[in-house]
Amino acid sequence: LEQDRERSPASFDTRMELGVVYYKLARDAVVRRDDEARYLANLARAVSEFVSAAELDPTSPHPHFYLAMIDTYQGDLRHAMRGFNNARRLAPTGQAYTNIAEIYVYQGQLQKARTWNDIGLRKGAPYSIGVFNDMLIAWKQGDLDEARRCFADLRSNDPEVLRTINEARLPEAPQSF
């Protein structure tokens, strides 16, 4: 892919594919290897590719989505919210709304999180994504019994949601909340 990028630096698809590869390598470095240096280097590469992709096709929500996820992991919730809102404006899918709900959870704005999660579900976001956000909301409220119920629901009905968090696959799904 890097050679493809060198041959065709104006290819949106190549920039996106390469950004996703770097993003997944970054997540892998921190989850499997606890390698902070590799994590940061690959995250920087991913950001560069996604920024280039956004410049090449300003109408695509995909680079904004990935940049917002990266902002979330870096703890920059204000920029993450801006990125997810940009993605939502470009493609107002149900999942765009549930992504915003997740940021509201991390900001402690749980009523807004519920509202955006509900809107996302009404707009067609997968049920399991709504349950995942409900689990986060319950956890943030300190209702660990409800969070465990949501976790058990996901583990029984859609364990892949627990194994793939924000497009990055974990070595194995968590077994307990």
PDB file of C-alpha atoms in Angstrom:
ATOM      1  CA  LEU A   1       0.000   0.000   0.000  1.00  0.00           C
ATOM      2  CA  GLU A   2       2.841   2.395   0.724  1.00  0.00           C
ATOM      3  CA  GLN A   3       4.154   1.771  -2.784  1.00  0.00           C
ATOM      4  CA  ASP A   4       0.653   2.336  -4.170  1.00  0.00           C
ATOM      5  CA  ARG A   5       0.552   5.644  -2.310  1.00  0.00           C
ATOM      6  CA  GLU A   6       3.906   6.660  -3.784  1.00  0.00           C
ATOM      7  CA  ARG A   7       2.673   5.806  -7.285  1.00  0.00           C
ATOM      8  CA  SER A   8      -0.726   7.466  -6.800  1.00  0.00           C
ATOM      9  CA  PRO A   9      -0.529  10.030  -3.986  1.00  0.00           C
ATOM     10  CA  ALA A  10      -3.943  11.447  -4.954  1.00  0.00           C
ATOM     11  CA  SER A  11      -5.772   8.126  -4.465  1.00  0.00           C
ATOM     12  CA  PHE A  12      -8.426   8.534  -1.784  1.00  0.00           C
ATOM     13  CA  ASP A  13      -8.944   4.766  -1.526  1.00  0.00           C
ATOM     14  CA  THR A  14      -5.241   4.057  -1.034  1.00  0.00           C
ATOM     15  CA  ARG A  15      -4.953   6.772   1.617  1.00  0.00           C
ATOM     16  CA  MET A  16      -7.965   5.357   3.471  1.00  0.00           C
ATOM     17  CA  GLU A  17      -6.743   1.751   3.251  1.00  0.00           C
ATOM     18  CA  LEU A  18      -3.293   2.737   4.453  1.00  0.00           C
ATOM     19  CA  GLY A  19      -4.757   4.849   7.253  1.00  0.00           C
ATOM     20  CA  VAL A  20      -6.858   1.899   8.427  1.00  0.00           C
ATOM     21  CA  VAL A  21      -3.811  -0.392   8.354  1.00  0.00           C
ATOM     22  CA  TYR A  22      -1.767   2.084  10.431  1.00  0.00           C
ATOM     23  CA  TYR A  23      -4.705   2.573  12.813  1.00  0.00           C
ATOM     24  CA  LYS A  24      -5.051  -1.173  13.362  1.00  0.00           C
ATOM     25  CA  LEU A  25      -1.279  -1.556  13.774  1.00  0.00           C
ATOM     26  CA  ALA A  26      -1.360   1.188  16.397  1.00  0.00           C
ATOM     27  CA  ARG A  27      -4.182  -0.496  18.301  1.00  0.00           C
ATOM     28  CA  ASP A  28      -2.400  -3.834  18.021  1.00  0.00           C
ATOM     29  CA  ALA A  29       0.812  -2.316  19.381  1.00  0.00           C
ATOM     30  CA  VAL A  30      -0.886  -1.100  22.518  1.00  0.00           C
ATOM     31  CA  VAL A  31      -3.311  -4.007  23.095  1.00  0.00           C
ATOM     32  CA  ARG A  32      -1.117  -6.996  22.308  1.00  0.00           C
ATOM     33  CA  ARG A  33       2.381  -5.711  22.822  1.00  0.00           C
ATOM     34  CA  ASP A  34       2.078  -2.792  25.253  1.00  0.00           C
ATOM     35  CA  ASP A  35       4.432  -0.936  22.888  1.00  0.00           C
ATOM     36  CA  GLU A  36       3.733   2.781  23.368  1.00  0.00           C
ATOM     37  CA  ALA A  37       6.370   3.954  20.859  1.00  0.00           C
ATOM     38  CA  ARG A  38       4.986   1.803  18.040  1.00  0.00           C
ATOM     39  CA  TYR A  39       1.447   2.820  19.010  1.00  0.00           C
ATOM     40  CA  LEU A  40       2.241   6.539  18.745  1.00  0.00           C
ATOM     41  CA  ALA A  41       4.244   6.173  15.515  1.00  0.00           C
ATOM     42  CA  ASN A  42       1.489   4.234  13.753  1.00  0.00           C
ATOM     43  CA  LEU A  43      -1.193   6.545  15.103  1.00  0.00           C
ATOM     44  CA  ALA A  44       0.694   9.524  13.637  1.00  0.00           C
ATOM     45  CA  ARG A  45       0.945   7.722  10.298  1.00  0.00           C
ATOM     46  CA  ALA A  46      -2.783   6.944  10.394  1.00  0.00           C
ATOM     47  CA  VAL A  47      -3.639  10.580  11.121  1.00  0.00           C
ATOM     48  CA  SER A  48      -1.511  11.721   8.195  1.00  0.00           C
ATOM     49  CA  GLU A  49      -3.262   9.330   5.812  1.00  0.00           C
ATOM     50  CA  PHE A  50      -6.754  10.208   7.043  1.00  0.00           C
ATOM     51  CA  VAL A  51      -6.052  13.939   6.789  1.00  0.00           C
ATOM     52  CA  SER A  52      -4.831  13.431   3.228  1.00  0.00           C
ATOM     53  CA  ALA A  53      -7.937  11.375   2.439  1.00  0.00           C
ATOM     54  CA  ALA A  54     -10.194  14.108   3.842  1.00  0.00           C
ATOM     55  CA  GLU A  55      -8.412  16.659   1.674  1.00  0.00           C
ATOM     56  CA  LEU A  56      -8.802  14.439  -1.401  1.00  0.00           C
ATOM     57  CA  ASP A  57     -12.525  13.822  -0.830  1.00  0.00           C
ATOM     58  CA  PRO A  58     -14.085  16.339   1.535  1.00  0.00           C
ATOM     59  CA  THR A  59     -17.513  14.714   1.035  1.00  0.00           C
ATOM     60  CA  SER A  60     -16.536  11.369   2.557  1.00  0.00           C
ATOM     61  CA  PRO A  61     -17.421  10.746   6.212  1.00  0.00           C
ATOM     62  CA  HIS A  62     -14.862   7.955   6.607  1.00  0.00           C
ATOM     63  CA  PRO A  63     -11.691   9.949   7.312  1.00  0.00           C
ATOM     64  CA  HIS A  64     -13.608  12.098   9.823  1.00  0.00           C
ATOM     65  CA  PHE A  65     -14.833   8.948  11.580  1.00  0.00           C
ATOM     66  CA  TYR A  66     -11.316   7.554  11.983  1.00  0.00           C
ATOM     67  CA  LEU A  67      -9.827  10.889  13.005  1.00  0.00           C
ATOM     68  CA  ALA A  68     -12.559  11.215  15.638  1.00  0.00           C
ATOM     69  CA  MET A  69     -11.797   7.722  16.968  1.00  0.00           C
ATOM     70  CA  ILE A  70      -8.133   8.644  17.235  1.00  0.00           C
ATOM     71  CA  ASP A  71      -9.031  11.880  19.047  1.00  0.00           C
ATOM     72  CA  THR A  72     -11.148   9.797  21.438  1.00  0.00           C
ATOM     73  CA  TYR A  73      -8.242   7.457  22.220  1.00  0.00           C
ATOM     74  CA  GLN A  74      -6.004  10.436  22.816  1.00  0.00           C
ATOM     75  CA  GLY A  75      -8.532  11.882  25.253  1.00  0.00           C
ATOM     76  CA  ASP A  76      -9.389  14.878  23.073  1.00  0.00           C
ATOM     77  CA  LEU A  77     -13.150  14.588  23.384  1.00  0.00           C
ATOM     78  CA  ARG A  78     -13.853  18.073  22.002  1.00  0.00           C
ATOM     79  CA  HIS A  79     -12.119  17.267  18.723  1.00  0.00           C
ATOM     80  CA  ALA A  80     -13.621  13.765  18.711  1.00  0.00           C
ATOM     81  CA  MET A  81     -17.088  15.277  18.982  1.00  0.00           C
ATOM     82  CA  ARG A  82     -16.301  17.677  16.152  1.00  0.00           C
ATOM     83  CA  GLY A  83     -15.055  14.804  13.974  1.00  0.00           C
ATOM     84  CA  PHE A  84     -18.063  12.588  14.668  1.00  0.00           C
ATOM     85  CA  ASN A  85     -20.380  15.523  13.963  1.00  0.00           C
ATOM     86  CA  ASN A  86     -18.571  16.121  10.658  1.00  0.00           C
ATOM     87  CA  ALA A  87     -19.043  12.462   9.766  1.00  0.00           C
ATOM     88  CA  ARG A  88     -22.723  12.664  10.754  1.00  0.00           C
ATOM     89  CA  ARG A  89     -23.305  15.753   8.617  1.00  0.00           C
ATOM     90  CA  LEU A  90     -21.783  13.979   5.632  1.00  0.00           C
ATOM     91  CA  ALA A  91     -23.633  10.691   6.237  1.00  0.00           C
ATOM     92  CA  PRO A  92     -26.402  10.880   8.864  1.00  0.00           C
ATOM     93  CA  THR A  93     -26.541   7.152   9.551  1.00  0.00           C
ATOM     94  CA  GLY A  94     -27.707   5.626  12.790  1.00  0.00           C
ATOM     95  CA  GLN A  95     -24.190   4.671  13.750  1.00  0.00           C
ATOM     96  CA  ALA A  96     -23.053   8.275  13.305  1.00  0.00           C
ATOM     97  CA  TYR A  97     -25.481   9.181  16.091  1.00  0.00           C
ATOM     98  CA  THR A  98     -24.394   6.327  18.359  1.00  0.00           C
ATOM     99  CA  ASN A  99     -20.759   7.410  17.951  1.00  0.00           C
ATOM    100  CA  ILE A 100     -21.731  10.839  19.277  1.00  0.00           C
ATOM    101  CA  ALA A 101     -23.634   9.153  22.119  1.00  0.00           C
ATOM    102  CA  GLU A 102     -20.441   7.373  23.139  1.00  0.00           C
ATOM    103  CA  ILE A 103     -18.563  10.673  23.386  1.00  0.00           C
ATOM    104  CA  TYR A 104     -21.346  12.105  25.550  1.00  0.00           C
ATOM    105  CA  VAL A 105     -20.881   9.119  27.876  1.00  0.00           C
ATOM    106  CA  TYR A 106     -17.176   9.891  28.250  1.00  0.00           C
ATOM    107  CA  GLN A 107     -18.029  13.546  28.882  1.00  0.00           C
ATOM    108  CA  GLY A 108     -20.453  12.493  31.623  1.00  0.00           C
ATOM    109  CA  GLN A 109     -23.467  13.917  29.781  1.00  0.00           C
ATOM    110  CA  LEU A 110     -25.549  10.788  30.199  1.00  0.00           C
ATOM    111  CA  GLN A 111     -28.963  12.203  29.278  1.00  0.00           C
ATOM    112  CA  LYS A 112     -27.550  13.482  25.986  1.00  0.00           C
ATOM    113  CA  ALA A 113     -25.873  10.099  25.506  1.00  0.00           C
ATOM    114  CA  ARG A 114     -29.242   8.331  25.920  1.00  0.00           C
ATOM    115  CA  THR A 115     -30.944  10.747  23.539  1.00  0.00           C
ATOM    116  CA  TRP A 116     -28.321  10.363  20.799  1.00  0.00           C
ATOM    117  CA  ASN A 117     -28.187   6.598  21.318  1.00  0.00           C
ATOM    118  CA  ASP A 118     -31.975   6.377  20.915  1.00  0.00           C
ATOM    119  CA  ILE A 119     -31.873   8.540  17.780  1.00  0.00           C
ATOM    120  CA  GLY A 120     -29.137   6.308  16.383  1.00  0.00           C
ATOM    121  CA  LEU A 121     -31.193   3.191  16.985  1.00  0.00           C
ATOM    122  CA  ARG A 122     -34.263   4.774  15.373  1.00  0.00           C
ATOM    123  CA  LYS A 123     -32.099   5.678  12.372  1.00  0.00           C
ATOM    124  CA  GLY A 124     -30.948   2.086  11.946  1.00  0.00           C
ATOM    125  CA  ALA A 125     -27.831   1.634  14.079  1.00  0.00           C
ATOM    126  CA  PRO A 126     -27.319  -2.018  14.996  1.00  0.00           C
ATOM    127  CA  TYR A 127     -29.119  -3.041  18.186  1.00  0.00           C
ATOM    128  CA  SER A 128     -25.859  -4.322  19.682  1.00  0.00           C
ATOM    129  CA  ILE A 129     -24.220  -0.897  19.329  1.00  0.00           C
ATOM    130  CA  GLY A 130     -27.114   0.587  21.294  1.00  0.00           C
ATOM    131  CA  VAL A 131     -26.690  -2.068  23.985  1.00  0.00           C
ATOM    132  CA  PHE A 132     -22.936  -1.378  24.093  1.00  0.00           C
ATOM    133  CA  ASN A 133     -23.650   2.314  24.719  1.00  0.00           C
ATOM    134  CA  ASP A 134     -26.300   1.384  27.313  1.00  0.00           C
ATOM    135  CA  MET A 135     -23.606  -0.666  29.045  1.00  0.00           C
ATOM    136  CA  LEU A 136     -21.273   2.350  29.077  1.00  0.00           C
ATOM    137  CA  ILE A 137     -24.040   4.621  30.390  1.00  0.00           C
ATOM    138  CA  ALA A 138     -24.869   2.176  33.193  1.00  0.00           C
ATOM    139  CA  TRP A 139     -21.180   1.857  34.061  1.00  0.00           C
ATOM    140  CA  LYS A 140     -20.746   5.640  34.147  1.00  0.00           C
ATOM    141  CA  GLN A 141     -23.813   5.920  36.441  1.00  0.00           C
ATOM    142  CA  GLY A 142     -22.334   3.326  38.758  1.00  0.00           C
ATOM    143  CA  ASP A 143     -25.096   0.800  37.983  1.00  0.00           C
ATOM    144  CA  LEU A 144     -22.801  -2.171  37.612  1.00  0.00           C
ATOM    145  CA  ASP A 145     -25.665  -4.684  37.719  1.00  0.00           C
ATOM    146  CA  GLU A 146     -27.218  -3.111  34.607  1.00  0.00           C
ATOM    147  CA  ALA A 147     -23.811  -2.817  32.938  1.00  0.00           C
ATOM    148  CA  ARG A 148     -23.242  -6.544  33.573  1.00  0.00           C
ATOM    149  CA  ARG A 149     -26.704  -7.356  32.132  1.00  0.00           C
ATOM    150  CA  CYS A 150     -25.880  -5.403  28.980  1.00  0.00           C
ATOM    151  CA  PHE A 151     -22.504  -7.146  28.769  1.00  0.00           C
ATOM    152  CA  ALA A 152     -24.179 -10.553  29.140  1.00  0.00           C
ATOM    153  CA  ASP A 153     -26.669  -9.616  26.404  1.00  0.00           C
ATOM    154  CA  LEU A 154     -23.813  -8.706  24.064  1.00  0.00           C
ATOM    155  CA  ARG A 155     -21.784 -11.772  24.971  1.00  0.00           C
ATOM    156  CA  SER A 156     -24.774 -14.043  24.250  1.00  0.00           C
ATOM    157  CA  ASN A 157     -26.200 -12.326  21.178  1.00  0.00           C
ATOM    158  CA  ASP A 158     -23.339 -10.499  19.453  1.00  0.00           C
ATOM    159  CA  PRO A 159     -19.936 -11.307  20.962  1.00  0.00           C
ATOM    160  CA  GLU A 160     -18.193  -9.714  17.961  1.00  0.00           C
ATOM    161  CA  VAL A 161     -19.195  -6.295  19.323  1.00  0.00           C
ATOM    162  CA  LEU A 162     -17.101  -7.021  22.403  1.00  0.00           C
ATOM    163  CA  ARG A 163     -14.215  -8.320  20.346  1.00  0.00           C
ATOM    164  CA  THR A 164     -14.041  -5.499  17.808  1.00  0.00           C
ATOM    165  CA  ILE A 165     -13.994  -2.095  19.460  1.00  0.00           C
ATOM    166  CA  ASN A 166     -14.032   0.901  17.110  1.00  0.00           C
ATOM    167  CA  GLU A 167     -12.878  -1.129  14.120  1.00  0.00           C
ATOM    168  CA  ALA A 168      -9.959  -2.712  15.990  1.00  0.00           C
ATOM    169  CA  ARG A 169     -10.122  -6.414  16.777  1.00  0.00           C
ATOM    170  CA  LEU A 170      -8.990  -7.581  20.209  1.00  0.00           C
ATOM    171  CA  PRO A 171      -7.072 -10.851  20.546  1.00  0.00           C
ATOM    172  CA  GLU A 172     -10.164 -12.292  22.265  1.00  0.00           C
ATOM    173  CA  ALA A 173     -13.485 -10.998  23.519  1.00  0.00           C
ATOM    174  CA  PRO A 174     -13.576 -10.026  27.185  1.00  0.00           C
ATOM    175  CA  GLN A 175     -15.169 -12.752  29.273  1.00  0.00           C
ATOM    176  CA  SER A 176     -16.611 -10.546  32.005  1.00  0.00           C
ATOM    177  CA  PHE A 177     -17.535  -6.957  32.633  1.00  0.00           C
TER     178      PHE A 177
END
